[in-house]
mmCIF file of C-alpha atoms and ligand atoms in Angstrom:
data_model
loop_
_atom_site.group_PDB
_atom_site.id
_atom_site.type_symbol
_atom_site.label_atom_id
_atom_site.label_comp_id
_atom_site.label_asym_id
_atom_site.label_seq_id
_atom_site.Cartn_x
_atom_site.Cartn_y
_atom_site.Cartn_z
ATOM 1 C CA MET A 7 -15.218 -9.216 11.240
ATOM 2 C CA SER A 8 -13.931 -12.451 12.683
ATOM 3 C CA THR A 9 -10.741 -11.013 14.089
ATOM 4 C CA ASN A 10 -10.225 -8.576 16.862
ATOM 5 C CA PRO A 11 -7.426 -6.228 15.696
ATOM 6 C CA GLU A 12 -6.272 -5.763 19.315
ATOM 7 C CA GLU A 13 -5.804 -9.503 19.747
ATOM 8 C CA ALA A 14 -3.719 -9.722 16.554
ATOM 9 C CA ALA A 15 -1.760 -6.610 17.565
ATOM 10 C CA ASN A 16 -0.904 -8.134 20.938
ATOM 11 C CA GLN A 17 0.160 -11.350 19.245
ATOM 12 C CA LEU A 18 2.625 -9.417 17.056
ATOM 13 C CA LEU A 19 3.851 -7.234 19.928
ATOM 14 C CA ARG A 20 4.587 -10.319 22.030
ATOM 15 C CA LEU A 21 7.152 -11.394 19.387
ATOM 16 C CA THR A 22 9.486 -8.454 19.991
ATOM 17 C CA LYS A 23 10.522 -5.632 22.298
ATOM 18 C CA LEU A 24 10.466 -3.169 19.376
ATOM 19 C CA ARG A 25 7.550 -0.745 19.255
ATOM 20 C CA PRO A 26 7.470 0.517 15.651
ATOM 21 C CA ARG A 27 5.557 3.721 14.917
ATOM 22 C CA LEU A 28 5.887 3.317 11.158
ATOM 23 C CA GLY A 29 4.126 0.694 9.046
ATOM 24 C CA ILE A 30 5.033 -0.097 5.441
ATOM 25 C CA VAL A 31 2.892 -2.175 3.097
ATOM 26 C CA LEU A 32 4.940 -3.594 0.250
ATOM 27 C CA GLY A 33 3.123 -4.117 -3.014
ATOM 28 C CA SER A 34 4.522 -5.585 -6.207
ATOM 29 C CA ALA A 35 7.798 -3.821 -7.094
ATOM 30 C CA PHE A 36 8.555 -3.075 -3.465
ATOM 31 C CA GLY A 37 8.955 -6.654 -2.210
ATOM 32 C CA GLY A 38 12.765 -6.420 -2.222
ATOM 33 C CA VAL A 39 12.614 -3.949 0.669
ATOM 34 C CA VAL A 40 12.086 -6.890 2.988
ATOM 35 C CA ASP A 41 15.708 -7.969 2.395
ATOM 36 C CA GLU A 42 16.933 -4.619 3.707
ATOM 37 C CA ILE A 43 15.340 -5.022 7.131
ATOM 38 C CA GLU A 44 17.306 -5.946 10.243
ATOM 39 C CA VAL A 45 14.708 -8.491 11.254
ATOM 40 C CA GLU A 46 13.624 -8.924 14.884
ATOM 41 C CA ALA A 47 10.458 -10.950 14.371
ATOM 42 C CA GLU A 48 8.251 -12.375 11.627
ATOM 43 C CA ALA A 49 4.759 -13.791 11.314
ATOM 44 C CA ARG A 50 3.063 -15.187 8.233
ATOM 45 C CA PHE A 51 -0.426 -13.851 7.502
ATOM 46 C CA ASP A 52 -1.994 -17.231 8.239
ATOM 47 C CA GLU A 53 -0.434 -17.239 11.726
ATOM 48 C CA ILE A 54 -2.648 -14.260 12.593
ATOM 49 C CA PRO A 55 -6.158 -15.343 13.575
ATOM 50 C CA GLY A 56 -8.698 -14.383 10.908
ATOM 51 C CA MET A 57 -6.113 -13.691 8.210
ATOM 52 C CA PRO A 58 -5.893 -16.010 5.233
ATOM 53 C CA ALA A 59 -2.601 -16.755 3.475
ATOM 54 C CA SER A 60 -1.752 -14.627 0.456
ATOM 55 C CA ARG A 61 -2.262 -16.518 -2.781
ATOM 56 C CA VAL A 62 -1.104 -14.150 -5.496
ATOM 57 C CA GLU A 63 2.131 -14.930 -7.280
ATOM 58 C CA GLY A 64 4.745 -12.338 -6.429
ATOM 59 C CA HIS A 65 3.245 -11.569 -3.019
ATOM 60 C CA VAL A 66 4.793 -13.267 0.007
ATOM 61 C CA GLY A 67 2.316 -12.559 2.757
ATOM 62 C CA LYS A 68 4.020 -11.913 6.087
ATOM 63 C CA PHE A 69 4.620 -9.288 8.740
ATOM 64 C CA VAL A 70 8.213 -8.417 9.538
ATOM 65 C CA ILE A 71 9.177 -6.312 12.543
ATOM 66 C CA GLY A 72 12.654 -4.825 12.609
ATOM 67 C CA ARG A 73 14.722 -1.804 11.667
ATOM 68 C CA LEU A 74 15.059 -0.151 8.282
ATOM 69 C CA ALA A 75 17.868 2.429 8.119
ATOM 70 C CA GLY A 76 17.743 2.492 11.926
ATOM 71 C CA THR A 77 13.999 3.243 12.109
ATOM 72 C CA GLU A 78 11.770 0.681 13.821
ATOM 73 C CA VAL A 79 9.238 -0.576 11.308
ATOM 74 C CA LEU A 80 6.505 -3.097 10.852
ATOM 75 C CA VAL A 81 6.573 -4.205 7.254
ATOM 76 C CA GLN A 82 3.692 -6.014 5.621
ATOM 77 C CA ALA A 83 5.224 -7.928 2.745
ATOM 78 C CA GLY A 84 2.426 -8.593 0.279
ATOM 79 C CA ARG A 85 -1.224 -7.848 0.776
ATOM 80 C CA LEU A 86 -4.619 -9.492 0.558
ATOM 81 C CA HIS A 87 -6.434 -8.070 -2.444
ATOM 82 C CA TYR A 88 -10.095 -7.376 -2.994
ATOM 83 C CA TYR A 89 -9.770 -9.050 -6.424
ATOM 84 C CA GLU A 90 -8.823 -12.328 -4.706
ATOM 85 C CA GLY A 91 -12.339 -12.349 -3.307
ATOM 86 C CA HIS A 92 -11.429 -11.162 0.181
ATOM 87 C CA SER A 93 -13.884 -8.878 1.902
ATOM 88 C CA MET A 94 -12.954 -5.256 2.538
ATOM 89 C CA ASP A 95 -12.747 -6.223 6.243
ATOM 90 C CA VAL A 96 -10.020 -8.753 5.520
ATOM 91 C CA VAL A 97 -8.200 -6.508 3.033
ATOM 92 C CA THR A 98 -7.948 -3.734 5.635
ATOM 93 C CA LEU A 99 -7.453 -5.853 8.757
ATOM 94 C CA PRO A 100 -3.647 -5.339 8.726
ATOM 95 C CA VAL A 101 -4.179 -1.565 8.888
ATOM 96 C CA ARG A 102 -6.440 -1.921 11.922
ATOM 97 C CA VAL A 103 -3.879 -4.245 13.508
ATOM 98 C CA MET A 104 -1.104 -1.705 12.908
ATOM 99 C CA ALA A 105 -3.231 1.078 14.388
ATOM 100 C CA ALA A 106 -3.871 -1.112 17.442
ATOM 101 C CA MET A 107 -0.095 -1.604 17.768
ATOM 102 C CA GLY A 108 0.358 2.151 18.064
ATOM 103 C CA ILE A 109 1.571 2.714 14.510
ATOM 104 C CA GLY A 110 0.646 6.251 13.454
ATOM 105 C CA ARG A 111 2.353 6.527 10.079
ATOM 106 C CA LEU A 112 1.633 4.237 7.184
ATOM 107 C CA VAL A 113 3.401 3.887 3.854
ATOM 108 C CA LEU A 114 1.280 2.162 1.205
ATOM 109 C CA THR A 115 3.076 1.028 -1.936
ATOM 110 C CA ASN A 116 1.749 -0.563 -5.093
ATOM 111 C CA ALA A 117 2.240 -1.272 -8.769
ATOM 112 C CA ALA A 118 0.110 0.821 -11.088
ATOM 113 C CA GLY A 119 -0.626 1.442 -14.727
ATOM 114 C CA GLY A 120 0.444 4.870 -15.951
ATOM 115 C CA ILE A 121 -2.184 7.090 -17.573
ATOM 116 C CA ALA A 122 -0.707 10.625 -17.405
ATOM 117 C CA ASP A 123 1.456 11.585 -20.353
ATOM 118 C CA GLY A 124 4.445 12.326 -18.139
ATOM 119 C CA LEU A 125 4.500 8.881 -16.522
ATOM 120 C CA ASP A 126 6.885 6.278 -17.905
ATOM 121 C CA VAL A 127 7.300 2.612 -17.055
ATOM 122 C CA GLY A 128 9.643 2.301 -14.075
ATOM 123 C CA ASP A 129 8.704 5.741 -12.675
ATOM 124 C CA PHE A 130 7.758 6.258 -9.045
ATOM 125 C CA MET A 131 4.676 8.341 -8.313
ATOM 126 C CA GLN A 132 3.793 9.856 -4.974
ATOM 127 C CA ILE A 133 0.025 9.559 -4.574
ATOM 128 C CA THR A 134 -1.355 13.004 -3.803
ATOM 129 C CA ASP A 135 -5.025 11.993 -3.857
ATOM 130 C CA HIS A 136 -7.217 9.110 -4.936
ATOM 131 C CA ILE A 137 -10.492 8.151 -6.580
ATOM 132 C CA ASN A 138 -12.306 5.097 -5.262
ATOM 133 C CA LEU A 139 -13.904 3.180 -8.118
ATOM 134 C CA MET A 140 -13.751 -0.224 -6.456
ATOM 135 C CA GLY A 141 -17.502 -0.244 -6.004
ATOM 136 C CA ASP A 142 -17.174 -0.841 -2.282
ATOM 137 C CA ASN A 143 -15.965 0.970 0.808
ATOM 138 C CA PRO A 144 -14.215 -0.651 3.780
ATOM 139 C CA LEU A 145 -16.216 1.414 6.260
ATOM 140 C CA ARG A 146 -19.569 0.227 4.920
ATOM 141 C CA GLY A 147 -21.501 -1.706 7.525
ATOM 142 C CA VAL A 148 -18.701 -1.938 10.052
ATOM 143 C CA GLU A 149 -18.788 -0.101 13.308
ATOM 144 C CA TYR A 150 -15.802 0.131 15.580
ATOM 145 C CA SER A 151 -15.889 1.830 18.929
ATOM 146 C CA GLY A 152 -13.730 4.914 19.277
ATOM 147 C CA VAL A 153 -13.642 5.772 15.567
ATOM 148 C CA GLN A 154 -15.950 7.768 13.330
ATOM 149 C CA GLN A 155 -17.957 6.106 10.598
ATOM 150 C CA PHE A 156 -18.052 9.214 8.392
ATOM 151 C CA VAL A 157 -14.405 9.866 7.753
ATOM 152 C CA ASP A 158 -13.065 13.069 6.245
ATOM 153 C CA MET A 159 -10.869 12.392 3.217
ATOM 154 C CA THR A 160 -9.824 15.970 2.446
ATOM 155 C CA ASP A 161 -6.216 15.429 3.452
ATOM 156 C CA ALA A 162 -6.007 11.697 2.900
ATOM 157 C CA TYR A 163 -2.307 11.752 2.006
ATOM 158 C CA SER A 164 0.149 13.460 4.318
ATOM 159 C CA VAL A 165 1.951 16.473 2.897
ATOM 160 C CA GLU A 166 4.699 16.105 5.509
ATOM 161 C CA LEU A 167 5.433 12.465 4.649
ATOM 162 C CA GLY A 168 5.265 13.383 0.961
ATOM 163 C CA GLN A 169 7.926 16.028 1.514
ATOM 164 C CA ALA A 170 10.155 13.498 3.273
ATOM 165 C CA LEU A 171 9.721 11.139 0.325
ATOM 166 C CA GLY A 172 10.574 13.974 -2.078
ATOM 167 C CA GLN A 173 13.742 14.647 -0.118
ATOM 168 C CA ALA A 174 14.612 10.941 -0.078
ATOM 169 C CA ALA A 175 14.162 10.714 -3.847
ATOM 170 C CA GLU A 176 16.363 13.761 -4.355
ATOM 171 C CA ASN A 177 19.069 12.309 -2.105
ATOM 172 C CA CYS A 178 19.005 9.047 -4.095
ATOM 173 C CA GLY A 179 18.884 10.718 -7.500
ATOM 174 C CA ILE A 180 15.543 9.028 -8.206
ATOM 175 C CA LYS A 181 12.907 10.916 -10.175
ATOM 176 C CA LEU A 182 9.684 11.143 -8.182
ATOM 177 C CA LYS A 183 6.462 12.163 -9.870
ATOM 178 C CA GLN A 184 3.158 13.023 -8.231
ATOM 179 C CA GLY A 185 -0.387 12.182 -9.168
ATOM 180 C CA VAL A 186 -3.888 10.924 -8.537
ATOM 181 C CA TYR A 187 -4.370 7.163 -8.151
ATOM 182 C CA LEU A 188 -7.631 5.503 -9.094
ATOM 183 C CA ALA A 189 -8.506 2.087 -7.679
ATOM 184 C CA VAL A 190 -10.588 -0.475 -9.539
ATOM 185 C CA SER A 191 -11.587 -3.834 -8.098
ATOM 186 C CA GLY A 192 -9.848 -5.869 -10.830
ATOM 187 C CA PRO A 193 -8.687 -8.473 -11.570
ATOM 188 C CA SER A 194 -9.355 -7.646 -15.221
ATOM 189 C CA TYR A 195 -7.308 -4.752 -16.519
ATOM 190 C CA GLU A 196 -9.097 -1.731 -17.931
ATOM 191 C CA THR A 197 -10.520 -1.260 -21.391
ATOM 192 C CA PRO A 198 -9.185 1.557 -23.587
ATOM 193 C CA ALA A 199 -12.507 3.378 -23.120
ATOM 194 C CA GLU A 200 -12.146 3.178 -19.334
ATOM 195 C CA ILE A 201 -8.636 4.583 -19.476
ATOM 196 C CA ARG A 202 -9.753 7.439 -21.749
ATOM 197 C CA ALA A 203 -12.543 8.201 -19.276
ATOM 198 C CA PHE A 204 -10.198 8.037 -16.269
ATOM 199 C CA LYS A 205 -7.818 10.440 -17.961
ATOM 200 C CA GLN A 206 -10.641 12.917 -18.468
ATOM 201 C CA ILE A 207 -11.555 12.874 -14.788
ATOM 202 C CA GLY A 208 -8.007 13.645 -13.688
ATOM 203 C CA VAL A 209 -6.477 10.235 -13.048
ATOM 204 C CA ASP A 210 -2.723 9.760 -13.420
ATOM 205 C CA ALA A 211 -2.351 6.073 -12.517
ATOM 206 C CA VAL A 212 -4.639 3.093 -11.984
ATOM 207 C CA GLY A 213 -4.346 0.063 -9.722
ATOM 208 C CA MET A 214 -6.229 -2.513 -7.677
ATOM 209 C CA SER A 215 -5.262 -1.748 -4.087
ATOM 210 C CA THR A 216 -4.263 0.920 -1.558
ATOM 211 C CA VAL A 217 -7.478 2.981 -1.489
ATOM 212 C CA PRO A 218 -9.298 0.757 1.073
ATOM 213 C CA GLU A 219 -6.195 0.805 3.287
ATOM 214 C CA THR A 220 -5.940 4.598 3.073
ATOM 215 C CA ILE A 221 -9.602 4.978 4.041
ATOM 216 C CA VAL A 222 -9.242 2.727 7.100
ATOM 217 C CA ALA A 223 -5.922 4.317 8.068
ATOM 218 C CA ARG A 224 -7.565 7.743 8.016
ATOM 219 C CA GLN A 225 -10.433 6.419 10.111
ATOM 220 C CA CYS A 226 -7.808 5.256 12.611
ATOM 221 C CA GLY A 227 -6.117 8.680 12.556
ATOM 222 C CA MET A 228 -2.960 7.506 10.809
ATOM 223 C CA GLU A 229 -0.853 9.667 8.487
ATOM 224 C CA VAL A 230 -0.618 8.058 5.058
ATOM 225 C CA LEU A 231 2.006 8.107 2.338
ATOM 226 C CA GLY A 232 1.087 6.500 -0.990
ATOM 227 C CA LEU A 233 3.731 5.433 -3.483
ATOM 228 C CA SER A 234 3.178 3.764 -6.850
ATOM 229 C CA CYS A 235 5.665 2.159 -9.172
ATOM 230 C CA ILE A 236 4.466 2.478 -12.771
ATOM 231 C CA THR A 237 4.821 -1.042 -14.145
ATOM 232 C CA ASN A 238 3.009 -0.606 -17.440
ATOM 233 C CA THR A 239 1.294 1.882 -19.635
ATOM 234 C CA ALA A 240 -2.440 1.642 -19.033
ATOM 235 C CA ALA A 241 -4.644 0.231 -21.771
ATOM 236 C CA ALA A 242 -5.458 2.549 -24.685
ATOM 237 C CA LYS A 243 -2.232 4.490 -24.368
ATOM 238 C CA GLY A 244 0.279 1.797 -25.251
ATOM 239 C CA GLY A 245 -2.002 -0.020 -27.637
ATOM 240 C CA GLN A 246 -0.596 -3.289 -26.284
ATOM 241 C CA ALA A 247 -2.083 -6.006 -24.126
ATOM 242 C CA ILE A 248 -1.199 -5.926 -20.409
ATOM 243 C CA THR A 249 -0.162 -9.114 -18.640
ATOM 244 C CA HIS A 250 0.412 -9.869 -14.968
ATOM 245 C CA ASP A 251 3.812 -11.318 -15.997
ATOM 246 C CA GLU A 252 4.797 -7.963 -17.510
ATOM 247 C CA VAL A 253 3.765 -6.191 -14.315
ATOM 248 C CA LEU A 254 5.861 -8.647 -12.262
ATOM 249 C CA ALA A 255 8.859 -8.351 -14.616
ATOM 250 C CA ILE A 256 8.976 -4.548 -14.320
ATOM 251 C CA SER A 257 8.373 -4.913 -10.585
ATOM 252 C CA THR A 258 11.529 -7.023 -10.300
ATOM 253 C CA HIS A 259 13.447 -4.524 -12.391
ATOM 254 C CA ALA A 260 12.366 -1.562 -10.240
ATOM 255 C CA SER A 261 12.927 -3.394 -6.971
ATOM 256 C CA GLN A 262 16.440 -2.076 -6.334
ATOM 257 C CA ALA A 263 15.472 1.576 -6.765
ATOM 258 C CA ALA A 264 12.352 0.984 -4.664
ATOM 259 C CA SER A 265 14.468 -0.398 -1.807
ATOM 260 C CA LYS A 266 16.918 2.476 -2.010
ATOM 261 C CA LEU A 267 14.115 5.040 -1.941
ATOM 262 C CA LEU A 268 12.269 3.564 1.031
ATOM 263 C CA LYS A 269 15.469 3.027 2.990
ATOM 264 C CA MET A 270 16.478 6.649 2.465
ATOM 265 C CA PHE A 271 12.951 7.751 3.434
ATOM 266 C CA CYS A 272 13.116 5.782 6.694
ATOM 267 C CA GLY A 273 16.538 7.256 7.437
ATOM 268 C CA LEU A 274 15.055 10.759 7.182
ATOM 269 C CA LEU A 275 12.231 10.189 9.681
HETATM 270 N N1 LIG B 364 -4.329 -1.504 -14.198
HETATM 271 C C1 LIG B 364 -4.737 -1.886 -12.985
HETATM 272 N N2 LIG B 364 -3.915 -2.329 -12.044
HETATM 273 C C2 LIG B 364 -2.601 -2.391 -12.325
HETATM 274 C C3 LIG B 364 -2.109 -2.007 -13.575
HETATM 275 C C4 LIG B 364 -3.020 -1.542 -14.576
HETATM 276 O O1 LIG B 364 -2.657 -1.176 -15.722
HETATM 277 N N3 LIG B 364 -0.762 -2.198 -13.542
HETATM 278 C C5 LIG B 364 -0.452 -2.656 -12.294
HETATM 279 N N4 LIG B 364 -1.569 -2.787 -11.557
#
């Protein structure tokens, strides 16, 4: 690890007098939330020592500190993905930085392929649990003082934050589903056989992020809320090819509802 999370945390804290206790990572489909923030300070990823710029189309790559529905937040717009070739250390550095800033609650959002029969394109799914099939673990080989290496994952996703999200969805008239998210490394999408297998082991949606961040957040003692936007039907179910453009197009479409939902959620905290 080339970057000291404390150093990066102090750099961000020096930009503002706000002391957010809530962090929000915006994946595809949730990027529009950034326009809803009363911004106090911003920093691009590459302004933080040890963090590369984000390269994926549709992902901006910056930290924004401000207020969302009156709640002080640090928003990470875009993320560094494992499939871009970044190490797990780099992928999860923002979570360690947020923890070092005193952020205790983390909202992780993403775009995902729907596997469960009840999930339609454009649906939002609260992640109730996950399966890590990325073939790597962000805690492997790294030792940080003051945290445990063997981290319990029994209650990875906070029931309390999930209830607040459920209430927010109800208030907005947005349908919120619940399910198990499985993470693959990507960047190839899944084969029909993989999706059939995932369905058999209890997976509702599949994506290429979030799980490493949840693991590190739990190591740091943070409460985690996971939220997926279903941008496509996973391979095998739809019988159609999946393209990144399709995922981005649905992401844009869902952006307004995503902003409404997260704003309402923040207002309830
Ligand atoms: N598979 C994996 N990751 C994804 C998908 C998918 O179908 N859709 C959006 N991210």
